[in-house]
C-alpha cells in the first residue's frame, strides 16, 4: 500500500531535549516536505527536499533541522525543542515539486513542556 | 506568506445542501489543488485543476478556476454529514496552504 508513515504519532517532551520525528514513504517520490499546523494558522511549511541530499527552508525553519540521506526517509530534528514548537506536524511527499498531489502522513502531535 | 487563502473560514449547512468554498492566491500558477482534512488527520488530495482548465468535476465535487481573478472555488453538492472536514487549497508552485475552510454538515 502506498503510504507515508510518521513516528512517533504522539510525543510529550521537555524543553531542550533533542528529538527526531521520522518520516518514510514507499512511493519512490523525489519531493518530501514537513509542515506544522497550528490553530488559525493553517499549514506552514518547515523544510522541503527536492531529492536526496537536496533540502531547503520553507516558511518557518527556525529551530528545526532535516536531512535526506535516502530517498524514502526525511527525518525532522528538533535540536533543542521549546514550548512554541508544540504543534501538529505532517510529513508529505509527491513525485516532484509541482507535479501532482502530495501524499500526507498521519501526523505527529508534539507537546513541549 | 500563504499562497492559498480560503474563504469563508467556517461554513455550517444542513445535509443535502450545497457547500461552496473559495480560494484566492497571489502569483501565477500552473495548477491548483484542493485537499480535505478530517479532524487531526493528514490531508487527502481531492482534485487538481490546471491553469488552462476553467472547471473540473469529480463525483459530487466541482472546482472552478479563474486565473484572471486568481481565484478558485470548490462546490460540494448534496452534502452529507461525512463531508464535515476542513478544506484547503494549495498552489502546485510552492505547495503553500491557507488556513482552510471548516465545513460542518448537520444531519
JSON list of C-alpha atoms in Angstrom, two decimals:
[
{"chain": "A", "resi": 1, "resn": "UNK", "atom": "CA", "xyz": [0.00, 0.00, 0.00]},
{"chain": "A", "resi": 2, "resn": "UNK", "atom": "CA", "xyz": [1.33, 3.42, -0.98]},
{"chain": "A", "resi": 3, "resn": "UNK", "atom": "CA", "xyz": [1.77, 5.47, 2.14]},
{"chain": "A", "resi": 4, "resn": "UNK", "atom": "CA", "xyz": [3.68, 7.99, 4.16]},
{"chain": "A", "resi": 5, "resn": "UNK", "atom": "CA", "xyz": [4.44, 6.93, 7.72]},
{"chain": "A", "resi": 6, "resn": "UNK", "atom": "CA", "xyz": [5.49, 9.08, 10.64]},
{"chain": "A", "resi": 7, "resn": "UNK", "atom": "CA", "xyz": [6.77, 8.13, 14.06]},
{"chain": "A", "resi": 8, "resn": "UNK", "atom": "CA", "xyz": [6.01, 8.74, 16.77]},
{"chain": "A", "resi": 9, "resn": "UNK", "atom": "CA", "xyz": [2.37, 9.73, 16.42]},
{"chain": "A", "resi": 10, "resn": "UNK", "atom": "CA", "xyz": [2.29, 11.40, 19.82]},
{"chain": "A", "resi": 11, "resn": "UNK", "atom": "CA", "xyz": [5.16, 12.79, 21.84]},
{"chain": "A", "resi": 12, "resn": "UNK", "atom": "CA", "xyz": [5.44, 14.69, 25.08]},
{"chain": "A", "resi": 13, "resn": "UNK", "atom": "CA", "xyz": [8.87, 16.06, 25.87]},
{"chain": "A", "resi": 14, "resn": "UNK", "atom": "CA", "xyz": [10.60, 18.77, 27.86]},
{"chain": "A", "resi": 15, "resn": "UNK", "atom": "CA", "xyz": [12.33, 21.92, 26.75]},
{"chain": "A", "resi": 16, "resn": "UNK", "atom": "CA", "xyz": [15.81, 21.32, 25.41]},
{"chain": "A", "resi": 17, "resn": "UNK", "atom": "CA", "xyz": [15.64, 17.57, 24.96]},
{"chain": "A", "resi": 18, "resn": "UNK", "atom": "CA", "xyz": [16.60, 16.72, 21.39]},
{"chain": "A", "resi": 19, "resn": "UNK", "atom": "CA", "xyz": [14.09, 14.72, 19.43]},
{"chain": "A", "resi": 20, "resn": "UNK", "atom": "CA", "xyz": [13.63, 13.30, 15.96]},
{"chain": "A", "resi": 21, "resn": "UNK", "atom": "CA", "xyz": [10.40, 12.64, 14.13]},
{"chain": "A", "resi": 22, "resn": "UNK", "atom": "CA", "xyz": [10.83, 10.11, 11.36]},
{"chain": "A", "resi": 23, "resn": "UNK", "atom": "CA", "xyz": [9.08, 10.16, 8.02]},
{"chain": "A", "resi": 24, "resn": "UNK", "atom": "CA", "xyz": [9.19, 7.45, 5.39]},
{"chain": "A", "resi": 25, "resn": "UNK", "atom": "CA", "xyz": [7.45, 6.99, 2.05]},
{"chain": "A", "resi": 26, "resn": "UNK", "atom": "CA", "xyz": [7.28, 3.90, -0.15]},
{"chain": "A", "resi": 27, "resn": "UNK", "atom": "CA", "xyz": [6.32, 5.55, -3.43]},
{"chain": "A", "resi": 28, "resn": "UNK", "atom": "CA", "xyz": [9.80, 6.45, -4.68]},
{"chain": "A", "resi": 29, "resn": "UNK", "atom": "CA", "xyz": [8.87, 10.13, -4.53]},
{"chain": "A", "resi": 30, "resn": "UNK", "atom": "CA", "xyz": [11.58, 12.70, -5.05]},
{"chain": "A", "resi": 31, "resn": "UNK", "atom": "CA", "xyz": [9.87, 15.55, -3.21]},
{"chain": "A", "resi": 32, "resn": "UNK", "atom": "CA", "xyz": [9.25, 15.47, 0.52]},
{"chain": "A", "resi": 33, "resn": "UNK", "atom": "CA", "xyz": [8.28, 18.18, 2.94]},
{"chain": "A", "resi": 34, "resn": "UNK", "atom": "CA", "xyz": [7.42, 18.93, 6.55]},
{"chain": "A", "resi": 35, "resn": "UNK", "atom": "CA", "xyz": [4.57, 21.12, 7.74]},
{"chain": "A", "resi": 36, "resn": "UNK", "atom": "CA", "xyz": [3.34, 22.26, 11.10]},
{"chain": "A", "resi": 37, "resn": "UNK", "atom": "CA", "xyz": [-0.28, 23.00, 11.72]},
{"chain": "A", "resi": 38, "resn": "UNK", "atom": "CA", "xyz": [-1.46, 25.39, 14.40]},
{"chain": "A", "resi": 39, "resn": "UNK", "atom": "CA", "xyz": [-5.00, 26.59, 15.10]},
{"chain": "A", "resi": 40, "resn": "UNK", "atom": "CA", "xyz": [-5.94, 29.52, 12.90]},
{"chain": "A", "resi": 41, "resn": "UNK", "atom": "CA", "xyz": [-2.65, 29.42, 11.00]},
{"chain": "A", "resi": 42, "resn": "UNK", "atom": "CA", "xyz": [-3.24, 26.53, 8.66]},
{"chain": "A", "resi": 43, "resn": "UNK", "atom": "CA", "xyz": [-0.29, 24.50, 7.45]},
{"chain": "A", "resi": 44, "resn": "UNK", "atom": "CA", "xyz": [3.06, 26.16, 7.29]},
{"chain": "A", "resi": 45, "resn": "UNK", "atom": "CA", "xyz": [5.97, 24.56, 5.52]},
{"chain": "A", "resi": 46, "resn": "UNK", "atom": "CA", "xyz": [9.08, 23.99, 7.63]},
{"chain": "A", "resi": 47, "resn": "UNK", "atom": "CA", "xyz": [11.52, 22.37, 5.21]},
{"chain": "A", "resi": 48, "resn": "UNK", "atom": "CA", "xyz": [11.35, 20.57, 1.93]},
{"chain": "A", "resi": 49, "resn": "UNK", "atom": "CA", "xyz": [13.59, 18.33, -0.11]},
{"chain": "A", "resi": 50, "resn": "UNK", "atom": "CA", "xyz": [13.68, 18.07, -3.87]},
{"chain": "A", "resi": 51, "resn": "UNK", "atom": "CA", "xyz": [15.77, 14.90, -3.82]},
{"chain": "A", "resi": 52, "resn": "UNK", "atom": "CA", "xyz": [18.48, 13.06, -1.89]},
{"chain": "A", "resi": 53, "resn": "UNK", "atom": "CA", "xyz": [20.92, 15.49, -0.27]},
{"chain": "A", "resi": 54, "resn": "UNK", "atom": "CA", "xyz": [18.88, 18.48, -1.52]},
{"chain": "A", "resi": 55, "resn": "UNK", "atom": "CA", "xyz": [16.97, 20.33, 1.19]},
{"chain": "A", "resi": 56, "resn": "UNK", "atom": "CA", "xyz": [15.72, 23.87, 1.52]},
{"chain": "A", "resi": 57, "resn": "UNK", "atom": "CA", "xyz": [13.96, 26.07, 4.03]},
{"chain": "A", "resi": 58, "resn": "UNK", "atom": "CA", "xyz": [10.26, 26.62, 3.98]},
{"chain": "A", "resi": 59, "resn": "UNK", "atom": "CA", "xyz": [8.41, 29.43, 5.69]},
{"chain": "A", "resi": 60, "resn": "UNK", "atom": "CA", "xyz": [9.14, 28.53, 9.31]},
{"chain": "A", "resi": 61, "resn": "UNK", "atom": "CA", "xyz": [12.51, 26.70, 9.50]},
{"chain": "A", "resi": 62, "resn": "UNK", "atom": "CA", "xyz": [13.83, 28.23, 12.75]},
{"chain": "A", "resi": 63, "resn": "UNK", "atom": "CA", "xyz": [14.51, 25.62, 15.40]},
{"chain": "A", "resi": 64, "resn": "UNK", "atom": "CA", "xyz": [14.34, 22.68, 13.02]},
{"chain": "A", "resi": 65, "resn": "UNK", "atom": "CA", "xyz": [16.79, 20.61, 11.01]},
{"chain": "A", "resi": 66, "resn": "UNK", "atom": "CA", "xyz": [16.26, 17.97, 8.36]},
{"chain": "A", "resi": 67, "resn": "UNK", "atom": "CA", "xyz": [18.33, 15.53, 6.39]},
{"chain": "A", "resi": 68, "resn": "UNK", "atom": "CA", "xyz": [17.73, 13.48, 3.27]},
{"chain": "A", "resi": 69, "resn": "UNK", "atom": "CA", "xyz": [20.30, 10.74, 3.05]},
{"chain": "A", "resi": 70, "resn": "UNK", "atom": "CA", "xyz": [17.95, 8.25, 1.42]},
{"chain": "A", "resi": 71, "resn": "UNK", "atom": "CA", "xyz": [15.12, 8.87, -0.98]},
{"chain": "A", "resi": 72, "resn": "UNK", "atom": "CA", "xyz": [12.47, 7.28, 1.22]},
{"chain": "A", "resi": 73, "resn": "UNK", "atom": "CA", "xyz": [13.33, 8.98, 4.54]},
{"chain": "A", "resi": 74, "resn": "UNK", "atom": "CA", "xyz": [13.12, 12.59, 5.61]},
{"chain": "A", "resi": 75, "resn": "UNK", "atom": "CA", "xyz": [13.51, 12.99, 9.39]},
{"chain": "A", "resi": 76, "resn": "UNK", "atom": "CA", "xyz": [12.69, 16.20, 11.21]},
{"chain": "A", "resi": 77, "resn": "UNK", "atom": "CA", "xyz": [15.08, 17.07, 14.02]},
{"chain": "A", "resi": 78, "resn": "UNK", "atom": "CA", "xyz": [14.42, 19.44, 16.89]},
{"chain": "A", "resi": 79, "resn": "UNK", "atom": "CA", "xyz": [17.82, 20.01, 18.48]},
{"chain": "A", "resi": 80, "resn": "UNK", "atom": "CA", "xyz": [16.51, 21.97, 21.46]},
{"chain": "A", "resi": 81, "resn": "UNK", "atom": "CA", "xyz": [12.71, 21.97, 21.50]},
{"chain": "A", "resi": 82, "resn": "UNK", "atom": "CA", "xyz": [10.84, 24.88, 23.00]},
{"chain": "A", "resi": 83, "resn": "UNK", "atom": "CA", "xyz": [7.19, 25.22, 24.01]},
{"chain": "A", "resi": 84, "resn": "UNK", "atom": "CA", "xyz": [6.41, 27.28, 20.89]},
{"chain": "A", "resi": 85, "resn": "UNK", "atom": "CA", "xyz": [7.17, 24.16, 18.86]},
{"chain": "A", "resi": 86, "resn": "UNK", "atom": "CA", "xyz": [4.18, 22.42, 20.37]},
{"chain": "A", "resi": 87, "resn": "UNK", "atom": "CA", "xyz": [2.17, 21.63, 17.28]},
{"chain": "A", "resi": 88, "resn": "UNK", "atom": "CA", "xyz": [0.80, 19.03, 14.90]},
{"chain": "A", "resi": 89, "resn": "UNK", "atom": "CA", "xyz": [3.40, 18.01, 12.36]},
{"chain": "A", "resi": 90, "resn": "UNK", "atom": "CA", "xyz": [2.83, 16.47, 8.96]},
{"chain": "A", "resi": 91, "resn": "UNK", "atom": "CA", "xyz": [5.22, 14.93, 6.51]},
{"chain": "A", "resi": 92, "resn": "UNK", "atom": "CA", "xyz": [4.24, 14.80, 2.85]},
{"chain": "A", "resi": 93, "resn": "UNK", "atom": "CA", "xyz": [5.67, 13.51, -0.42]},
{"chain": "A", "resi": 94, "resn": "UNK", "atom": "CA", "xyz": [4.98, 13.84, -4.12]},
{"chain": "A", "resi": 95, "resn": "UNK", "atom": "CA", "xyz": [6.66, 12.62, -7.31]},
{"chain": "A", "resi": 96, "resn": "UNK", "atom": "CA", "xyz": [8.34, 16.00, -7.72]},
{"chain": "A", "resi": 97, "resn": "UNK", "atom": "CA", "xyz": [7.66, 19.56, -6.69]},
{"chain": "A", "resi": 98, "resn": "UNK", "atom": "CA", "xyz": [4.79, 20.94, -8.68]},
{"chain": "A", "resi": 99, "resn": "UNK", "atom": "CA", "xyz": [3.90, 17.58, -10.22]},
{"chain": "A", "resi": 100, "resn": "UNK", "atom": "CA", "xyz": [0.69, 16.23, -8.85]},
{"chain": "A", "resi": 101, "resn": "UNK", "atom": "CA", "xyz": [-0.80, 15.72, -5.43]},
{"chain": "A", "resi": 102, "resn": "UNK", "atom": "CA", "xyz": [1.07, 15.46, -2.18]},
{"chain": "A", "resi": 103, "resn": "UNK", "atom": "CA", "xyz": [0.52, 12.42, 0.00]},
{"chain": "A", "resi": 104, "resn": "UNK", "atom": "CA", "xyz": [0.40, 13.20, 3.67]},
{"chain": "A", "resi": 105, "resn": "UNK", "atom": "CA", "xyz": [1.39, 11.19, 6.69]},
{"chain": "A", "resi": 106, "resn": "UNK", "atom": "CA", "xyz": [-1.00, 10.73, 9.62]},
{"chain": "A", "resi": 107, "resn": "UNK", "atom": "CA", "xyz": [0.60, 13.47, 11.69]},
{"chain": "A", "resi": 108, "resn": "UNK", "atom": "CA", "xyz": [2.68, 13.71, 14.85]},
{"chain": "A", "resi": 109, "resn": "UNK", "atom": "CA", "xyz": [1.25, 15.60, 17.78]},
{"chain": "A", "resi": 110, "resn": "UNK", "atom": "CA", "xyz": [4.07, 17.14, 19.81]},
{"chain": "A", "resi": 111, "resn": "UNK", "atom": "CA", "xyz": [3.80, 18.76, 23.21]},
{"chain": "A", "resi": 112, "resn": "UNK", "atom": "CA", "xyz": [6.88, 20.50, 24.59]},
{"chain": "A", "resi": 113, "resn": "UNK", "atom": "CA", "xyz": [6.68, 21.30, 28.29]},
{"chain": "B", "resi": 1, "resn": "UNK", "atom": "CA", "xyz": [3.28, 34.27, 3.29]},
{"chain": "B", "resi": 2, "resn": "UNK", "atom": "CA", "xyz": [0.48, 31.90, 2.44]},
{"chain": "B", "resi": 3, "resn": "UNK", "atom": "CA", "xyz": [-0.34, 31.42, -1.20]},
{"chain": "B", "resi": 4, "resn": "UNK", "atom": "CA", "xyz": [-3.77, 29.85, -0.96]},
{"chain": "B", "resi": 5, "resn": "UNK", "atom": "CA", "xyz": [-6.29, 31.61, 1.25]},
{"chain": "B", "resi": 6, "resn": "UNK", "atom": "CA", "xyz": [-9.68, 30.05, 1.76]},
{"chain": "B", "resi": 7, "resn": "UNK", "atom": "CA", "xyz": [-12.95, 31.79, 2.40]},
{"chain": "B", "resi": 8, "resn": "UNK", "atom": "CA", "xyz": [-15.10, 31.53, 4.43]},
{"chain": "B", "resi": 9, "resn": "UNK", "atom": "CA", "xyz": [-13.19, 30.35, 7.47]},
{"chain": "B", "resi": 10, "resn": "UNK", "atom": "CA", "xyz": [-16.17, 28.33, 8.63]},
{"chain": "B", "resi": 11, "resn": "UNK", "atom": "CA", "xyz": [-19.36, 27.13, 6.97]},
{"chain": "B", "resi": 12, "resn": "UNK", "atom": "CA", "xyz": [-22.29, 25.29, 8.52]},
{"chain": "B", "resi": 13, "resn": "UNK", "atom": "CA", "xyz": [-25.05, 23.75, 6.38]},
{"chain": "B", "resi": 14, "resn": "UNK", "atom": "CA", "xyz": [-27.75, 21.09, 6.52]},
{"chain": "B", "resi": 15, "resn": "UNK", "atom": "CA", "xyz": [-27.32, 17.70, 4.92]},
{"chain": "B", "resi": 16, "resn": "UNK", "atom": "CA", "xyz": [-28.43, 17.80, 1.32]},
{"chain": "B", "resi": 17, "resn": "UNK", "atom": "CA", "xyz": [-27.47, 21.43, 0.77]},
{"chain": "B", "resi": 18, "resn": "UNK", "atom": "CA", "xyz": [-24.58, 22.55, -1.42]},
{"chain": "B", "resi": 19, "resn": "UNK", "atom": "CA", "xyz": [-21.39, 23.96, 0.05]},
{"chain": "B", "resi": 20, "resn": "UNK", "atom": "CA", "xyz": [-19.19, 26.47, -1.74]},
{"chain": "B", "resi": 21, "resn": "UNK", "atom": "CA", "xyz": [-15.71, 27.41, -0.63]},
{"chain": "B", "resi": 22, "resn": "UNK", "atom": "CA", "xyz": [-13.42, 29.93, -2.25]},
{"chain": "B", "resi": 23, "resn": "UNK", "atom": "CA", "xyz": [-9.69, 30.21, -2.58]},
{"chain": "B", "resi": 24, "resn": "UNK", "atom": "CA", "xyz": [-7.55, 33.16, -3.62]},
{"chain": "B", "resi": 25, "resn": "UNK", "atom": "CA", "xyz": [-3.88, 33.06, -4.50]},
{"chain": "B", "resi": 26, "resn": "UNK", "atom": "CA", "xyz": [-1.24, 35.63, -5.19]},
{"chain": "B", "resi": 27, "resn": "UNK", "atom": "CA", "xyz": [1.04, 34.57, -8.01]},
{"chain": "B", "resi": 28, "resn": "UNK", "atom": "CA", "xyz": [0.69, 32.91, -11.39]},
{"chain": "B", "resi": 29, "resn": "UNK", "atom": "CA", "xyz": [0.14, 29.20, -11.18]},
{"chain": "B", "resi": 30, "resn": "UNK", "atom": "CA", "xyz": [0.44, 26.07, -13.27]},
{"chain": "B", "resi": 31, "resn": "UNK", "atom": "CA", "xyz": [-2.27, 24.30, -11.38]},
{"chain": "B", "resi": 32, "resn": "UNK", "atom": "CA", "xyz": [-4.13, 24.33, -8.10]},
{"chain": "B", "resi": 33, "resn": "UNK", "atom": "CA", "xyz": [-5.19, 21.56, -5.77]},
{"chain": "B", "resi": 34, "resn": "UNK", "atom": "CA", "xyz": [-7.88, 21.08, -3.18]},
{"chain": "B", "resi": 35, "resn": "UNK", "atom": "CA", "xyz": [-7.40, 18.91, -0.12]},
{"chain": "B", "resi": 36, "resn": "UNK", "atom": "CA", "xyz": [-9.61, 17.69, 2.67]},
{"chain": "B", "resi": 37, "resn": "UNK", "atom": "CA", "xyz": [-8.63, 17.12, 6.30]},
{"chain": "B", "resi": 38, "resn": "UNK", "atom": "CA", "xyz": [-10.65, 15.25, 8.84]},
{"chain": "B", "resi": 39, "resn": "UNK", "atom": "CA", "xyz": [-10.03, 16.47, 12.35]},
{"chain": "B", "resi": 40, "resn": "UNK", "atom": "CA", "xyz": [-6.41, 15.98, 13.36]},
{"chain": "B", "resi": 41, "resn": "UNK", "atom": "CA", "xyz": [-5.60, 13.72, 10.42]},
{"chain": "B", "resi": 42, "resn": "UNK", "atom": "CA", "xyz": [-3.40, 14.12, 7.37]},
{"chain": "B", "resi": 43, "resn": "UNK", "atom": "CA", "xyz": [-4.65, 15.96, 4.32]},
{"chain": "B", "resi": 44, "resn": "UNK", "atom": "CA", "xyz": [-6.14, 13.96, 1.50]},
{"chain": "B", "resi": 45, "resn": "UNK", "atom": "CA", "xyz": [-5.94, 15.15, -2.08]},
{"chain": "B", "resi": 46, "resn": "UNK", "atom": "CA", "xyz": [-9.34, 15.77, -3.68]},
{"chain": "B", "resi": 47, "resn": "UNK", "atom": "CA", "xyz": [-8.83, 17.33, -7.08]},
{"chain": "B", "resi": 48, "resn": "UNK", "atom": "CA", "xyz": [-6.28, 19.15, -9.21]},
{"chain": "B", "resi": 49, "resn": "UNK", "atom": "CA", "xyz": [-7.19, 21.76, -11.78]},
{"chain": "B", "resi": 50, "resn": "UNK", "atom": "CA", "xyz": [-4.70, 23.00, -14.34]},
{"chain": "B", "resi": 51, "resn": "UNK", "atom": "CA", "xyz": [-4.29, 26.64, -15.28]},
{"chain": "B", "resi": 52, "resn": "UNK", "atom": "CA", "xyz": [-5.76, 26.02, -18.75]},
{"chain": "B", "resi": 53, "resn": "UNK", "atom": "CA", "xyz": [-8.92, 24.47, -17.29]},
{"chain": "B", "resi": 54, "resn": "UNK", "atom": "CA", "xyz": [-11.88, 26.51, -16.13]},
{"chain": "B", "resi": 55, "resn": "UNK", "atom": "CA", "xyz": [-13.92, 23.78, -14.50]},
{"chain": "B", "resi": 56, "resn": "UNK", "atom": "CA", "xyz": [-13.43, 20.22, -13.33]},
{"chain": "B", "resi": 57, "resn": "UNK", "atom": "CA", "xyz": [-15.74, 17.64, -11.83]},
{"chain": "B", "resi": 58, "resn": "UNK", "atom": "CA", "xyz": [-15.15, 14.64, -9.64]},
{"chain": "B", "resi": 59, "resn": "UNK", "atom": "CA", "xyz": [-18.24, 12.92, -8.26]},
{"chain": "B", "resi": 60, "resn": "UNK", "atom": "CA", "xyz": [-20.05, 15.49, -6.12]},
{"chain": "B", "resi": 61, "resn": "UNK", "atom": "CA", "xyz": [-17.15, 17.92, -6.35]},
{"chain": "B", "resi": 62, "resn": "UNK", "atom": "CA", "xyz": [-16.95, 20.76, -8.80]},
{"chain": "B", "resi": 63, "resn": "UNK", "atom": "CA", "xyz": [-13.94, 23.02, -8.97]},
{"chain": "B", "resi": 64, "resn": "UNK", "atom": "CA", "xyz": [-13.68, 26.22, -10.97]},
{"chain": "B", "resi": 65, "resn": "UNK", "atom": "CA", "xyz": [-10.62, 28.30, -11.67]},
{"chain": "B", "resi": 66, "resn": "UNK", "atom": "CA", "xyz": [-10.45, 31.95, -12.72]},
{"chain": "B", "resi": 67, "resn": "UNK", "atom": "CA", "xyz": [-6.84, 32.82, -13.42]},
{"chain": "B", "resi": 68, "resn": "UNK", "atom": "CA", "xyz": [-7.71, 36.43, -14.22]},
{"chain": "B", "resi": 69, "resn": "UNK", "atom": "CA", "xyz": [-9.04, 36.87, -10.68]},
{"chain": "B", "resi": 70, "resn": "UNK", "atom": "CA", "xyz": [-6.52, 34.47, -9.16]},
{"chain": "B", "resi": 71, "resn": "UNK", "atom": "CA", "xyz": [-9.31, 32.54, -7.52]},
{"chain": "B", "resi": 72, "resn": "UNK", "atom": "CA", "xyz": [-10.82, 29.09, -7.37]},
{"chain": "B", "resi": 73, "resn": "UNK", "atom": "CA", "xyz": [-13.95, 27.64, -5.85]},
{"chain": "B", "resi": 74, "resn": "UNK", "atom": "CA", "xyz": [-14.90, 24.20, -4.60]},
{"chain": "B", "resi": 75, "resn": "UNK", "atom": "CA", "xyz": [-18.54, 23.19, -4.70]},
{"chain": "B", "resi": 76, "resn": "UNK", "atom": "CA", "xyz": [-19.74, 20.11, -2.87]},
{"chain": "B", "resi": 77, "resn": "UNK", "atom": "CA", "xyz": [-23.22, 19.16, -3.99]},
{"chain": "B", "resi": 78, "resn": "UNK", "atom": "CA", "xyz": [-25.80, 17.25, -1.96]},
{"chain": "B", "resi": 79, "resn": "UNK", "atom": "CA", "xyz": [-23.61, 17.39, 1.13]},
{"chain": "B", "resi": 80, "resn": "UNK", "atom": "CA", "xyz": [-23.52, 14.60, 3.69]},
{"chain": "B", "resi": 81, "resn": "UNK", "atom": "CA", "xyz": [-22.59, 14.56, 7.34]},
{"chain": "B", "resi": 82, "resn": "UNK", "atom": "CA", "xyz": [-19.45, 12.66, 6.32]},
{"chain": "B", "resi": 83, "resn": "UNK", "atom": "CA", "xyz": [-18.30, 15.73, 4.35]},
{"chain": "B", "resi": 84, "resn": "UNK", "atom": "CA", "xyz": [-17.68, 17.50, 7.66]},
{"chain": "B", "resi": 85, "resn": "UNK", "atom": "CA", "xyz": [-13.99, 18.41, 7.49]},
{"chain": "B", "resi": 86, "resn": "UNK", "atom": "CA", "xyz": [-11.59, 21.24, 6.73]},
{"chain": "B", "resi": 87, "resn": "UNK", "atom": "CA", "xyz": [-10.86, 22.03, 3.11]},
{"chain": "B", "resi": 88, "resn": "UNK", "atom": "CA", "xyz": [-7.66, 23.60, 1.83]},
{"chain": "B", "resi": 89, "resn": "UNK", "atom": "CA", "xyz": [-6.40, 24.85, -1.46]},
{"chain": "B", "resi": 90, "resn": "UNK", "atom": "CA", "xyz": [-2.77, 24.88, -2.46]},
{"chain": "B", "resi": 91, "resn": "UNK", "atom": "CA", "xyz": [-0.91, 26.05, -5.49]},
{"chain": "B", "resi": 92, "resn": "UNK", "atom": "CA", "xyz": [1.37, 23.48, -7.03]},
{"chain": "B", "resi": 93, "resn": "UNK", "atom": "CA", "xyz": [4.07, 26.07, -7.50]},
{"chain": "B", "resi": 94, "resn": "UNK", "atom": "CA", "xyz": [5.07, 26.38, -3.87]},
{"chain": "B", "resi": 95, "resn": "UNK", "atom": "CA", "xyz": [2.79, 23.94, -2.05]},
{"chain": "B", "resi": 96, "resn": "UNK", "atom": "CA", "xyz": [1.60, 26.62, 0.35]},
{"chain": "B", "resi": 97, "resn": "UNK", "atom": "CA", "xyz": [-1.71, 26.16, 2.13]},
{"chain": "B", "resi": 98, "resn": "UNK", "atom": "CA", "xyz": [-4.11, 28.61, 3.65]},
{"chain": "B", "resi": 99, "resn": "UNK", "atom": "CA", "xyz": [-5.88, 28.27, 6.97]},
{"chain": "B", "resi": 100, "resn": "UNK", "atom": "CA", "xyz": [-8.69, 26.30, 5.36]},
{"chain": "B", "resi": 101, "resn": "UNK", "atom": "CA", "xyz": [-12.47, 26.36, 5.44]},
{"chain": "B", "resi": 102, "resn": "UNK", "atom": "CA", "xyz": [-14.04, 24.39, 8.26]},
{"chain": "B", "resi": 103, "resn": "UNK", "atom": "CA", "xyz": [-17.23, 22.78, 6.88]},
{"chain": "B", "resi": 104, "resn": "UNK", "atom": "CA", "xyz": [-19.85, 21.36, 9.21]},
{"chain": "B", "resi": 105, "resn": "UNK", "atom": "CA", "xyz": [-22.72, 19.41, 7.68]},
{"chain": "B", "resi": 106, "resn": "UNK", "atom": "CA", "xyz": [-25.57, 18.84, 10.12]},
{"chain": "B", "resi": 107, "resn": "UNK", "atom": "CA", "xyz": [-27.63, 15.67, 9.74]}
]
